[in-house]
Amino acid sequence: WGVLGHATVAYVAQNYLSAATASWAQGVLADTSTSYLANIASWADTYRSTTAGAWSAPLHFIDAEDNPPTSCSVNYARDCGATGCSVSAMANYTQRVGDGRLSAANIAEALRFLVHFVGDITQPLHDEAFEAGANGVAVTFMGFSDNLHSDWDTYMPEELIGGSSLADAKSWATTLISEINSGTYESAKASWIAGDDIGNVVTTATRWASDANALVCSVVMPKGAAALTAEKDLYPTYYDDVIGTIELQIAKGGYRLANWLNMIFETEV
Ligand code: DCM
Ligand code: DCM
Ligand code: ZN
């Protein structure tokens, strides 16, 4: 996701942290503001674009070598490359964030990575190898010639919300929280975290990746990528078809992140 999506995931998560987890996270991040997770949610994207942080670029995705739209699947052994992926990164930073032998700086770094990667895993195209997560799928959205990945990460969410500021993210999060508590997502939210297990991070994060990857076949490119490249403009028909899934995945990411951090605090800290 872009900055709007990551900050929204973070604000949704903040709403579901226990008081004890929240104050632990504020201490780790040295930020007692009301945006302590949102403030660092996109740090990993900034870091990856620096020379010192280039090693972390593969950790933002898992390149599922499946065959959309005919067949979607994630297989950790097949798909997590030698330099690591989002699923191996979840395992590494889930361990490190609770490792009291590490420096305060390393523990804070681990938390910043976790907040970001739980979000990225819910973006279907971050769980897909085809054309590098559809970065290589040329499309037109609202008159711009861009690629399908960036439309999912950034331009479709921004079209929905009308901006990408922290205030925009907070407002989107408020809507999603109300849908989780007593709306569209109320009955599904338990399934979003069912079986999540701090002792089996690879299994858990692979399940999250499989859940989002299945959407590549069913929602992102159900008629294949060529059909999207051939569209005159993805707005409004394609946008209208997929925007509900984008909202669902952001809500899911926030709810999962909160549960994950609550479990980390309860069992590791
Ligand atoms: N990305 C992805 N899968 C890939 C390659 C990249 O999900 N196989 C993501 C990482 C960034 C975005 O796409 O969020 C753009 O990547 P890059 O800057 O490497 O082109
Ligand atoms: N952009 C894009 N697709 C969109 C909107 C914008 O590729 N749907 C690109 C075009 C510009 C950059 O983003 O290079 C900034 O555009 P703007 O300032 O209009 O948001
Ligand atoms: Zn990312």
PDB file of C-alpha atoms and ligand atoms in Angstrom:
ATOM      1  CA  TRP A   1       0.000   0.000   0.000  1.00  0.00           C
ATOM      2  CA  GLY A   2       0.928   3.647  -0.250  1.00  0.00           C
ATOM      3  CA  VAL A   3       1.137   6.032   2.700  1.00  0.00           C
ATOM      4  CA  LEU A   4      -2.653   6.370   3.010  1.00  0.00           C
ATOM      5  CA  GLY A   5      -3.210   2.616   3.209  1.00  0.00           C
ATOM      6  CA  HIS A   6      -0.406   1.985   5.693  1.00  0.00           C
ATOM      7  CA  ALA A   7      -1.458   4.847   7.983  1.00  0.00           C
ATOM      8  CA  THR A   8      -5.065   3.632   7.877  1.00  0.00           C
ATOM      9  CA  VAL A   9      -4.017   0.078   8.796  1.00  0.00           C
ATOM     10  CA  ALA A  10      -2.077   1.613  11.694  1.00  0.00           C
ATOM     11  CA  TYR A  11      -4.979   3.724  12.968  1.00  0.00           C
ATOM     12  CA  VAL A  12      -7.349   0.745  12.788  1.00  0.00           C
ATOM     13  CA  ALA A  13      -4.811  -1.310  14.755  1.00  0.00           C
ATOM     14  CA  GLN A  14      -4.384   1.403  17.403  1.00  0.00           C
ATOM     15  CA  ASN A  15      -8.126   1.156  18.123  1.00  0.00           C
ATOM     16  CA  TYR A  16      -7.856  -2.549  19.019  1.00  0.00           C
ATOM     17  CA  LEU A  17      -4.631  -2.572  21.046  1.00  0.00           C
ATOM     18  CA  SER A  18      -5.029  -3.269  24.735  1.00  0.00           C
ATOM     19  CA  ALA A  19      -4.038  -0.358  26.984  1.00  0.00           C
ATOM     20  CA  ALA A  20      -0.944  -2.281  28.052  1.00  0.00           C
ATOM     21  CA  THR A  21       0.124  -3.089  24.475  1.00  0.00           C
ATOM     22  CA  ALA A  22      -0.445   0.522  23.436  1.00  0.00           C
ATOM     23  CA  SER A  23       1.744   1.915  26.178  1.00  0.00           C
ATOM     24  CA  TRP A  24       4.455  -0.677  25.417  1.00  0.00           C
ATOM     25  CA  ALA A  25       4.379   0.328  21.716  1.00  0.00           C
ATOM     26  CA  GLN A  26       4.498   4.027  22.601  1.00  0.00           C
ATOM     27  CA  GLY A  27       7.532   3.364  24.782  1.00  0.00           C
ATOM     28  CA  VAL A  28       9.324   1.322  22.105  1.00  0.00           C
ATOM     29  CA  LEU A  29       8.678   4.035  19.514  1.00  0.00           C
ATOM     30  CA  ALA A  30       9.312   6.924  21.952  1.00  0.00           C
ATOM     31  CA  ASP A  31       6.075   8.500  20.735  1.00  0.00           C
ATOM     32  CA  THR A  32       3.185   9.136  23.120  1.00  0.00           C
ATOM     33  CA  SER A  33       1.120  10.979  20.506  1.00  0.00           C
ATOM     34  CA  THR A  34      -2.260   9.698  19.316  1.00  0.00           C
ATOM     35  CA  SER A  35      -0.647   8.649  16.000  1.00  0.00           C
ATOM     36  CA  TYR A  36       2.187   6.508  17.365  1.00  0.00           C
ATOM     37  CA  LEU A  37       1.688   3.652  14.884  1.00  0.00           C
ATOM     38  CA  ALA A  38       0.466   5.787  11.958  1.00  0.00           C
ATOM     39  CA  ASN A  39       3.559   8.006  12.251  1.00  0.00           C
ATOM     40  CA  ILE A  40       5.907   5.100  11.483  1.00  0.00           C
ATOM     41  CA  ALA A  41       3.680   2.998   9.203  1.00  0.00           C
ATOM     42  CA  SER A  42       5.515   3.953   5.981  1.00  0.00           C
ATOM     43  CA  TRP A  43       9.025   4.154   7.435  1.00  0.00           C
ATOM     44  CA  ALA A  44       9.911   0.820   5.775  1.00  0.00           C
ATOM     45  CA  ASP A  45       9.141   2.240   2.320  1.00  0.00           C
ATOM     46  CA  THR A  46      11.405   5.242   2.931  1.00  0.00           C
ATOM     47  CA  TYR A  47      14.139   2.976   4.295  1.00  0.00           C
ATOM     48  CA  ARG A  48      13.970   0.554   1.355  1.00  0.00           C
ATOM     49  CA  SER A  49      14.644   3.409  -1.069  1.00  0.00           C
ATOM     50  CA  THR A  50      17.910   4.361   0.673  1.00  0.00           C
ATOM     51  CA  THR A  51      21.284   2.780  -0.160  1.00  0.00           C
ATOM     52  CA  ALA A  52      21.613   1.479   3.394  1.00  0.00           C
ATOM     53  CA  GLY A  53      18.109  -0.033   3.298  1.00  0.00           C
ATOM     54  CA  ALA A  54      18.085  -1.549  -0.192  1.00  0.00           C
ATOM     55  CA  TRP A  55      18.547  -5.048   1.312  1.00  0.00           C
ATOM     56  CA  SER A  56      15.020  -4.820   2.772  1.00  0.00           C
ATOM     57  CA  ALA A  57      13.171  -4.321  -0.560  1.00  0.00           C
ATOM     58  CA  PRO A  58      12.285  -8.050  -1.031  1.00  0.00           C
ATOM     59  CA  LEU A  59      10.719  -8.134   2.446  1.00  0.00           C
ATOM     60  CA  HIS A  60       7.711  -6.101   1.279  1.00  0.00           C
ATOM     61  CA  PHE A  61       6.214  -8.947  -0.766  1.00  0.00           C
ATOM     62  CA  ILE A  62       6.131 -12.675  -1.471  1.00  0.00           C
ATOM     63  CA  ASP A  63       6.369 -13.563  -5.156  1.00  0.00           C
ATOM     64  CA  ALA A  64       3.847 -16.393  -5.515  1.00  0.00           C
ATOM     65  CA  GLU A  65       4.784 -18.315  -8.666  1.00  0.00           C
ATOM     66  CA  ASP A  66       1.183 -19.232  -9.489  1.00  0.00           C
ATOM     67  CA  ASN A  67      -0.792 -18.727 -12.675  1.00  0.00           C
ATOM     68  CA  PRO A  68      -3.534 -16.097 -12.343  1.00  0.00           C
ATOM     69  CA  PRO A  69      -6.374 -15.973 -13.098  1.00  0.00           C
ATOM     70  CA  THR A  70      -6.525 -19.749 -13.714  1.00  0.00           C
ATOM     71  CA  SER A  71      -4.812 -20.780 -10.529  1.00  0.00           C
ATOM     72  CA  CYS A  72      -3.788 -18.837  -7.437  1.00  0.00           C
ATOM     73  CA  SER A  73      -1.656 -20.181  -4.579  1.00  0.00           C
ATOM     74  CA  VAL A  74       1.123 -19.343  -2.154  1.00  0.00           C
ATOM     75  CA  ASN A  75       3.733 -21.912  -1.200  1.00  0.00           C
ATOM     76  CA  TYR A  76       6.324 -20.654   1.279  1.00  0.00           C
ATOM     77  CA  ALA A  77       9.058 -23.091   0.211  1.00  0.00           C
ATOM     78  CA  ARG A  78       8.477 -22.292  -3.463  1.00  0.00           C
ATOM     79  CA  ASP A  79       7.863 -18.554  -3.216  1.00  0.00           C
ATOM     80  CA  CYS A  80       9.998 -17.023  -0.445  1.00  0.00           C
ATOM     81  CA  GLY A  81      13.241 -16.202  -2.224  1.00  0.00           C
ATOM     82  CA  ALA A  82      16.786 -16.663  -0.903  1.00  0.00           C
ATOM     83  CA  THR A  83      16.918 -12.995   0.114  1.00  0.00           C
ATOM     84  CA  GLY A  84      13.714 -13.283   2.149  1.00  0.00           C
ATOM     85  CA  CYS A  85      10.098 -12.215   1.742  1.00  0.00           C
ATOM     86  CA  SER A  86       7.248 -10.703   3.748  1.00  0.00           C
ATOM     87  CA  VAL A  87       6.519 -14.015   5.472  1.00  0.00           C
ATOM     88  CA  SER A  88      10.101 -14.669   6.609  1.00  0.00           C
ATOM     89  CA  ALA A  89      10.324 -11.016   7.657  1.00  0.00           C
ATOM     90  CA  MET A  90       7.255 -11.445   9.893  1.00  0.00           C
ATOM     91  CA  ALA A  91       8.976 -14.378  11.608  1.00  0.00           C
ATOM     92  CA  ASN A  92      12.235 -12.490  12.051  1.00  0.00           C
ATOM     93  CA  TYR A  93      10.761  -9.253  13.404  1.00  0.00           C
ATOM     94  CA  THR A  94       8.154 -10.987  15.570  1.00  0.00           C
ATOM     95  CA  GLN A  95      11.080 -12.663  17.329  1.00  0.00           C
ATOM     96  CA  ARG A  96      13.268  -9.553  17.463  1.00  0.00           C
ATOM     97  CA  VAL A  97      10.642  -7.146  18.805  1.00  0.00           C
ATOM     98  CA  GLY A  98      10.410  -9.230  21.991  1.00  0.00           C
ATOM     99  CA  ASP A  99      14.136  -9.932  22.349  1.00  0.00           C
ATOM    100  CA  GLY A 100      15.270  -7.924  25.366  1.00  0.00           C
ATOM    101  CA  ARG A 101      18.928  -8.543  24.498  1.00  0.00           C
ATOM    102  CA  LEU A 102      18.634  -6.261  21.476  1.00  0.00           C
ATOM    103  CA  SER A 103      19.191  -2.502  21.578  1.00  0.00           C
ATOM    104  CA  ALA A 104      16.236  -0.152  21.929  1.00  0.00           C
ATOM    105  CA  ALA A 105      16.933   0.977  18.359  1.00  0.00           C
ATOM    106  CA  ASN A 106      16.747  -2.587  17.020  1.00  0.00           C
ATOM    107  CA  ILE A 107      13.515  -3.297  18.913  1.00  0.00           C
ATOM    108  CA  ALA A 108      11.953  -0.106  17.550  1.00  0.00           C
ATOM    109  CA  GLU A 109      13.091  -1.050  14.037  1.00  0.00           C
ATOM    110  CA  ALA A 110      11.448  -4.466  14.437  1.00  0.00           C
ATOM    111  CA  LEU A 111       8.142  -2.860  15.451  1.00  0.00           C
ATOM    112  CA  ARG A 112       8.281  -0.417  12.521  1.00  0.00           C
ATOM    113  CA  PHE A 113       8.821  -3.338  10.129  1.00  0.00           C
ATOM    114  CA  LEU A 114       5.961  -5.374  11.640  1.00  0.00           C
ATOM    115  CA  VAL A 115       3.474  -2.492  11.396  1.00  0.00           C
ATOM    116  CA  HIS A 116       4.359  -2.112   7.703  1.00  0.00           C
ATOM    117  CA  PHE A 117       4.546  -5.750   6.635  1.00  0.00           C
ATOM    118  CA  VAL A 118       1.215  -6.858   8.145  1.00  0.00           C
ATOM    119  CA  GLY A 119      -0.262  -4.123   5.926  1.00  0.00           C
ATOM    120  CA  ASP A 120       1.637  -5.104   2.777  1.00  0.00           C
ATOM    121  CA  ILE A 121       0.630  -8.763   3.099  1.00  0.00           C
ATOM    122  CA  THR A 122      -3.063  -7.788   2.762  1.00  0.00           C
ATOM    123  CA  GLN A 123      -2.421  -6.063  -0.616  1.00  0.00           C
ATOM    124  CA  PRO A 124      -3.151  -8.904  -3.090  1.00  0.00           C
ATOM    125  CA  LEU A 125      -0.473  -7.790  -5.562  1.00  0.00           C
ATOM    126  CA  HIS A 126       2.180  -7.998  -2.810  1.00  0.00           C
ATOM    127  CA  ASP A 127       1.480 -11.759  -2.824  1.00  0.00           C
ATOM    128  CA  GLU A 128       1.917 -12.316  -6.567  1.00  0.00           C
ATOM    129  CA  ALA A 129       4.937 -12.825  -8.841  1.00  0.00           C
ATOM    130  CA  PHE A 130       3.136 -12.168 -12.140  1.00  0.00           C
ATOM    131  CA  GLU A 131       4.787  -9.127 -13.776  1.00  0.00           C
ATOM    132  CA  ALA A 132       6.480  -8.272 -10.442  1.00  0.00           C
ATOM    133  CA  GLY A 133       3.207  -7.925  -8.576  1.00  0.00           C
ATOM    134  CA  ALA A 134       1.629  -6.336 -11.693  1.00  0.00           C
ATOM    135  CA  ASN A 135       4.161  -3.481 -11.632  1.00  0.00           C
ATOM    136  CA  GLY A 136       4.631  -4.525 -15.262  1.00  0.00           C
ATOM    137  CA  VAL A 137       0.925  -4.426 -16.145  1.00  0.00           C
ATOM    138  CA  ALA A 138       0.312  -1.143 -17.991  1.00  0.00           C
ATOM    139  CA  VAL A 139      -3.146   0.363 -17.493  1.00  0.00           C
ATOM    140  CA  THR A 140      -4.963   3.695 -17.619  1.00  0.00           C
ATOM    141  CA  PHE A 141      -6.630   5.048 -14.463  1.00  0.00           C
ATOM    142  CA  MET A 142      -8.441   8.388 -14.500  1.00  0.00           C
ATOM    143  CA  GLY A 143      -6.526   9.456 -17.580  1.00  0.00           C
ATOM    144  CA  PHE A 144      -3.082   8.540 -16.155  1.00  0.00           C
ATOM    145  CA  SER A 145      -0.949   5.882 -17.847  1.00  0.00           C
ATOM    146  CA  ASP A 146       0.334   3.916 -14.871  1.00  0.00           C
ATOM    147  CA  ASN A 147       0.569   0.314 -13.697  1.00  0.00           C
ATOM    148  CA  LEU A 148      -1.918  -1.925 -11.923  1.00  0.00           C
ATOM    149  CA  HIS A 149       0.228  -2.294  -8.787  1.00  0.00           C
ATOM    150  CA  SER A 150       0.425   1.457  -8.153  1.00  0.00           C
ATOM    151  CA  ASP A 151      -3.325   1.826  -8.719  1.00  0.00           C
ATOM    152  CA  TRP A 152      -3.965  -0.786  -6.009  1.00  0.00           C
ATOM    153  CA  ASP A 153      -1.278   0.576  -3.657  1.00  0.00           C
ATOM    154  CA  THR A 154      -2.068   4.261  -3.988  1.00  0.00           C
ATOM    155  CA  TYR A 155      -4.303   5.745  -6.650  1.00  0.00           C
ATOM    156  CA  MET A 156      -7.535   3.814  -6.045  1.00  0.00           C
ATOM    157  CA  PRO A 157      -7.392   4.292  -2.238  1.00  0.00           C
ATOM    158  CA  GLU A 158      -6.664   8.009  -2.754  1.00  0.00           C
ATOM    159  CA  GLU A 159      -9.558   8.317  -5.207  1.00  0.00           C
ATOM    160  CA  LEU A 160     -11.873   6.826  -2.561  1.00  0.00           C
ATOM    161  CA  ILE A 161     -10.699   9.049   0.307  1.00  0.00           C
ATOM    162  CA  GLY A 162      -9.691  12.212  -1.545  1.00  0.00           C
ATOM    163  CA  GLY A 163      -6.217  12.618  -0.049  1.00  0.00           C
ATOM    164  CA  SER A 164      -3.328  10.886   1.658  1.00  0.00           C
ATOM    165  CA  SER A 165      -2.716  12.909   4.835  1.00  0.00           C
ATOM    166  CA  LEU A 166      -2.751  11.441   8.327  1.00  0.00           C
ATOM    167  CA  ALA A 167      -6.113  13.157   8.845  1.00  0.00           C
ATOM    168  CA  ASP A 168      -7.473  11.366   5.752  1.00  0.00           C
ATOM    169  CA  ALA A 169      -6.170   8.055   7.103  1.00  0.00           C
ATOM    170  CA  LYS A 170      -7.692   8.703  10.516  1.00  0.00           C
ATOM    171  CA  SER A 171     -11.055   9.476   8.965  1.00  0.00           C
ATOM    172  CA  TRP A 172     -10.952   6.325   6.786  1.00  0.00           C
ATOM    173  CA  ALA A 173      -9.964   4.289   9.837  1.00  0.00           C
ATOM    174  CA  THR A 174     -12.948   5.650  11.796  1.00  0.00           C
ATOM    175  CA  THR A 175     -15.283   4.403   9.066  1.00  0.00           C
ATOM    176  CA  LEU A 176     -13.628   0.980   8.922  1.00  0.00           C
ATOM    177  CA  ILE A 177     -13.642   0.611  12.733  1.00  0.00           C
ATOM    178  CA  SER A 178     -17.368   1.197  12.791  1.00  0.00           C
ATOM    179  CA  GLU A 179     -17.864  -1.444  10.056  1.00  0.00           C
ATOM    180  CA  ILE A 180     -15.738  -3.874  12.095  1.00  0.00           C
ATOM    181  CA  ASN A 181     -17.558  -3.179  15.358  1.00  0.00           C
ATOM    182  CA  SER A 182     -21.139  -3.209  14.155  1.00  0.00           C
ATOM    183  CA  GLY A 183     -21.348  -3.166  10.362  1.00  0.00           C
ATOM    184  CA  THR A 184     -20.350  -5.031   7.203  1.00  0.00           C
ATOM    185  CA  TYR A 185     -17.338  -6.710   8.768  1.00  0.00           C
ATOM    186  CA  GLU A 186     -18.768  -7.578  12.168  1.00  0.00           C
ATOM    187  CA  SER A 187     -19.477 -11.212  11.384  1.00  0.00           C
ATOM    188  CA  ALA A 188     -16.252 -11.780   9.407  1.00  0.00           C
ATOM    189  CA  LYS A 189     -13.696 -10.257  11.768  1.00  0.00           C
ATOM    190  CA  ALA A 190     -13.215 -13.418  13.849  1.00  0.00           C
ATOM    191  CA  SER A 191     -12.233 -15.313  10.694  1.00  0.00           C
ATOM    192  CA  TRP A 192      -9.557 -12.686   9.898  1.00  0.00           C
ATOM    193  CA  ILE A 193      -7.521 -13.705  12.948  1.00  0.00           C
ATOM    194  CA  ALA A 194      -8.667 -17.317  13.406  1.00  0.00           C
ATOM    195  CA  GLY A 195      -5.699 -19.545  14.164  1.00  0.00           C
ATOM    196  CA  ASP A 196      -3.181 -16.700  14.293  1.00  0.00           C
ATOM    197  CA  ASP A 197      -0.338 -18.083  16.367  1.00  0.00           C
ATOM    198  CA  ILE A 198       2.714 -16.255  17.615  1.00  0.00           C
ATOM    199  CA  GLY A 199       4.483 -19.631  17.928  1.00  0.00           C
ATOM    200  CA  ASN A 200       3.929 -20.442  14.235  1.00  0.00           C
ATOM    201  CA  VAL A 201       4.629 -17.209  12.423  1.00  0.00           C
ATOM    202  CA  VAL A 202       5.437 -18.688   9.015  1.00  0.00           C
ATOM    203  CA  THR A 203       2.203 -20.712   9.007  1.00  0.00           C
ATOM    204  CA  THR A 204       0.191 -17.696  10.143  1.00  0.00           C
ATOM    205  CA  ALA A 205       1.681 -15.178   7.717  1.00  0.00           C
ATOM    206  CA  THR A 206       1.494 -17.673   4.836  1.00  0.00           C
ATOM    207  CA  ARG A 207      -2.239 -18.002   5.560  1.00  0.00           C
ATOM    208  CA  TRP A 208      -2.567 -14.200   5.394  1.00  0.00           C
ATOM    209  CA  ALA A 209      -0.644 -14.183   2.102  1.00  0.00           C
ATOM    210  CA  SER A 210      -2.785 -17.009   0.640  1.00  0.00           C
ATOM    211  CA  ASP A 211      -5.971 -15.186   1.618  1.00  0.00           C
ATOM    212  CA  ALA A 212      -4.886 -12.047  -0.275  1.00  0.00           C
ATOM    213  CA  ASN A 213      -3.304 -13.957  -3.175  1.00  0.00           C
ATOM    214  CA  ALA A 214      -6.643 -15.729  -3.854  1.00  0.00           C
ATOM    215  CA  LEU A 215      -8.092 -12.284  -4.569  1.00  0.00           C
ATOM    216  CA  VAL A 216      -5.653 -11.864  -7.481  1.00  0.00           C
ATOM    217  CA  CYS A 217      -7.617 -14.565  -9.323  1.00  0.00           C
ATOM    218  CA  SER A 218     -11.101 -13.625  -8.109  1.00  0.00           C
ATOM    219  CA  VAL A 219     -11.019  -9.809  -7.979  1.00  0.00           C
ATOM    220  CA  VAL A 220      -7.776  -8.188  -9.197  1.00  0.00           C
ATOM    221  CA  MET A 221      -7.527  -9.810 -12.626  1.00  0.00           C
ATOM    222  CA  PRO A 222     -10.393 -12.310 -13.027  1.00  0.00           C
ATOM    223  CA  LYS A 223     -10.194 -12.063 -16.837  1.00  0.00           C
ATOM    224  CA  GLY A 224      -6.401 -11.808 -16.965  1.00  0.00           C
ATOM    225  CA  ALA A 225      -4.058  -8.835 -17.144  1.00  0.00           C
ATOM    226  CA  ALA A 226      -4.388  -8.259 -20.898  1.00  0.00           C
ATOM    227  CA  ALA A 227      -8.071  -7.458 -20.455  1.00  0.00           C
ATOM    228  CA  LEU A 228      -7.137  -4.660 -18.021  1.00  0.00           C
ATOM    229  CA  THR A 229      -4.432  -3.240 -20.282  1.00  0.00           C
ATOM    230  CA  ALA A 230      -7.032  -3.186 -23.072  1.00  0.00           C
ATOM    231  CA  GLU A 231      -9.529  -1.190 -20.971  1.00  0.00           C
ATOM    232  CA  LYS A 232      -9.808   2.446 -22.044  1.00  0.00           C
ATOM    233  CA  ASP A 233      -9.833   3.480 -18.375  1.00  0.00           C
ATOM    234  CA  LEU A 234     -10.128   1.436 -15.162  1.00  0.00           C
ATOM    235  CA  TYR A 235     -12.416   4.176 -13.835  1.00  0.00           C
ATOM    236  CA  PRO A 236     -15.279   3.748 -13.162  1.00  0.00           C
ATOM    237  CA  THR A 237     -16.146   0.117 -13.937  1.00  0.00           C
ATOM    238  CA  TYR A 238     -13.045  -1.709 -12.632  1.00  0.00           C
ATOM    239  CA  TYR A 239     -12.639   0.733  -9.731  1.00  0.00           C
ATOM    240  CA  ASP A 240     -16.260   0.139  -8.688  1.00  0.00           C
ATOM    241  CA  ASP A 241     -15.688  -3.639  -8.901  1.00  0.00           C
ATOM    242  CA  VAL A 242     -12.599  -3.657  -6.660  1.00  0.00           C
ATOM    243  CA  ILE A 243     -12.813  -0.740  -4.235  1.00  0.00           C
ATOM    244  CA  GLY A 244     -14.827  -2.747  -1.695  1.00  0.00           C
ATOM    245  CA  THR A 245     -12.061  -5.355  -1.638  1.00  0.00           C
ATOM    246  CA  ILE A 246      -9.466  -2.643  -1.042  1.00  0.00           C
ATOM    247  CA  GLU A 247     -11.474  -1.406   1.976  1.00  0.00           C
ATOM    248  CA  LEU A 248     -11.877  -4.951   3.266  1.00  0.00           C
ATOM    249  CA  GLN A 249      -8.144  -5.646   3.030  1.00  0.00           C
ATOM    250  CA  ILE A 250      -7.186  -2.426   4.834  1.00  0.00           C
ATOM    251  CA  ALA A 251      -9.658  -3.168   7.647  1.00  0.00           C
ATOM    252  CA  LYS A 252      -8.380  -6.744   7.861  1.00  0.00           C
ATOM    253  CA  GLY A 253      -4.771  -5.597   8.043  1.00  0.00           C
ATOM    254  CA  GLY A 254      -5.492  -3.238  10.929  1.00  0.00           C
ATOM    255  CA  TYR A 255      -7.492  -5.783  12.892  1.00  0.00           C
ATOM    256  CA  ARG A 256      -4.822  -8.460  12.371  1.00  0.00           C
ATOM    257  CA  LEU A 257      -2.001  -6.115  13.313  1.00  0.00           C
ATOM    258  CA  ALA A 258      -3.677  -5.220  16.617  1.00  0.00           C
ATOM    259  CA  ASN A 259      -4.243  -8.862  17.503  1.00  0.00           C
ATOM    260  CA  TRP A 260      -0.661  -9.726  16.530  1.00  0.00           C
ATOM    261  CA  LEU A 261       0.837  -6.954  18.673  1.00  0.00           C
ATOM    262  CA  ASN A 262      -1.461  -7.827  21.590  1.00  0.00           C
ATOM    263  CA  MET A 263      -0.248 -11.438  21.382  1.00  0.00           C
ATOM    264  CA  ILE A 264       3.389 -10.335  21.138  1.00  0.00           C
ATOM    265  CA  PHE A 265       2.988  -8.155  24.225  1.00  0.00           C
ATOM    266  CA  GLU A 266       1.232 -10.902  26.186  1.00  0.00           C
ATOM    267  CA  THR A 267       3.657 -13.690  25.339  1.00  0.00           C
ATOM    268  CA  GLU A 268       7.042 -12.110  24.569  1.00  0.00           C
ATOM    269  CA  VAL A 269       7.367  -8.881  26.528  1.00  0.00           C
TER     270      VAL A 269
HETATM  271  N1  DCM B   1       6.578  -5.116  -5.394  1.00  0.00           N
HETATM  272  C1  DCM B   1       5.842  -6.281  -5.248  1.00  0.00           C
HETATM  273  N2  DCM B   1       6.245  -7.423  -5.863  1.00  0.00           N
HETATM  274  C2  DCM B   1       7.356  -7.437  -6.621  1.00  0.00           C
HETATM  275  C3  DCM B   1       8.117  -6.257  -6.792  1.00  0.00           C
HETATM  276  C4  DCM B   1       7.701  -5.093  -6.171  1.00  0.00           C
HETATM  277  O1  DCM B   1       4.824  -6.279  -4.554  1.00  0.00           O
HETATM  278  N3  DCM B   1       7.750  -8.583  -7.179  1.00  0.00           N
HETATM  279  C5  DCM B   1       6.121  -3.893  -4.743  1.00  0.00           C
HETATM  280  C6  DCM B   1       7.109  -3.210  -3.861  1.00  0.00           C
HETATM  281  C7  DCM B   1       6.664  -1.773  -3.957  1.00  0.00           C
HETATM  282  C8  DCM B   1       6.082  -1.651  -5.350  1.00  0.00           C
HETATM  283  O2  DCM B   1       5.771  -2.986  -5.753  1.00  0.00           O
HETATM  284  O3  DCM B   1       5.609  -1.531  -3.026  1.00  0.00           O
HETATM  285  C9  DCM B   1       7.014  -1.011  -6.345  1.00  0.00           C
HETATM  286  O4  DCM B   1       8.196  -1.744  -6.341  1.00  0.00           O
HETATM  287  P1  DCM B   1       9.528  -1.199  -7.042  1.00  0.00           P
HETATM  288  O5  DCM B   1       9.775   0.145  -6.412  1.00  0.00           O
HETATM  289  O6  DCM B   1      10.573  -2.219  -6.680  1.00  0.00           O
HETATM  290  O7  DCM B   1       9.210  -1.136  -8.495  1.00  0.00           O
HETATM  291  N1  DCM B   2      -0.054   9.374 -11.257  1.00  0.00           N
HETATM  292  C1  DCM B   2      -0.307   8.147 -11.814  1.00  0.00           C
HETATM  293  N2  DCM B   2      -1.567   7.624 -11.764  1.00  0.00           N
HETATM  294  C2  DCM B   2      -2.570   8.333 -11.177  1.00  0.00           C
HETATM  295  C3  DCM B   2      -2.323   9.592 -10.603  1.00  0.00           C
HETATM  296  C4  DCM B   2      -1.042  10.091 -10.661  1.00  0.00           C
HETATM  297  O1  DCM B   2       0.622   7.512 -12.350  1.00  0.00           O
HETATM  298  N3  DCM B   2      -3.814   7.804 -11.169  1.00  0.00           N
HETATM  299  C5  DCM B   2       1.322   9.883 -11.306  1.00  0.00           C
HETATM  300  C6  DCM B   2       1.503  10.966 -12.300  1.00  0.00           C
HETATM  301  C7  DCM B   2       2.532  11.885 -11.688  1.00  0.00           C
HETATM  302  C8  DCM B   2       2.444  11.601 -10.189  1.00  0.00           C
HETATM  303  O2  DCM B   2       1.662  10.415 -10.023  1.00  0.00           O
HETATM  304  O3  DCM B   2       3.822  11.490 -12.124  1.00  0.00           O
HETATM  305  C9  DCM B   2       1.805  12.721  -9.384  1.00  0.00           C
HETATM  306  O4  DCM B   2       0.560  13.051  -9.954  1.00  0.00           O
HETATM  307  P1  DCM B   2      -0.455  14.029  -9.221  1.00  0.00           P
HETATM  308  O5  DCM B   2       0.376  15.156  -8.672  1.00  0.00           O
HETATM  309  O6  DCM B   2      -1.405  14.445 -10.281  1.00  0.00           O
HETATM  310  O7  DCM B   2      -1.100  13.196  -8.144  1.00  0.00           O
HETATM  311 ZN    ZN B   3       5.845  -1.800   1.515  1.00  0.00          ZN
END
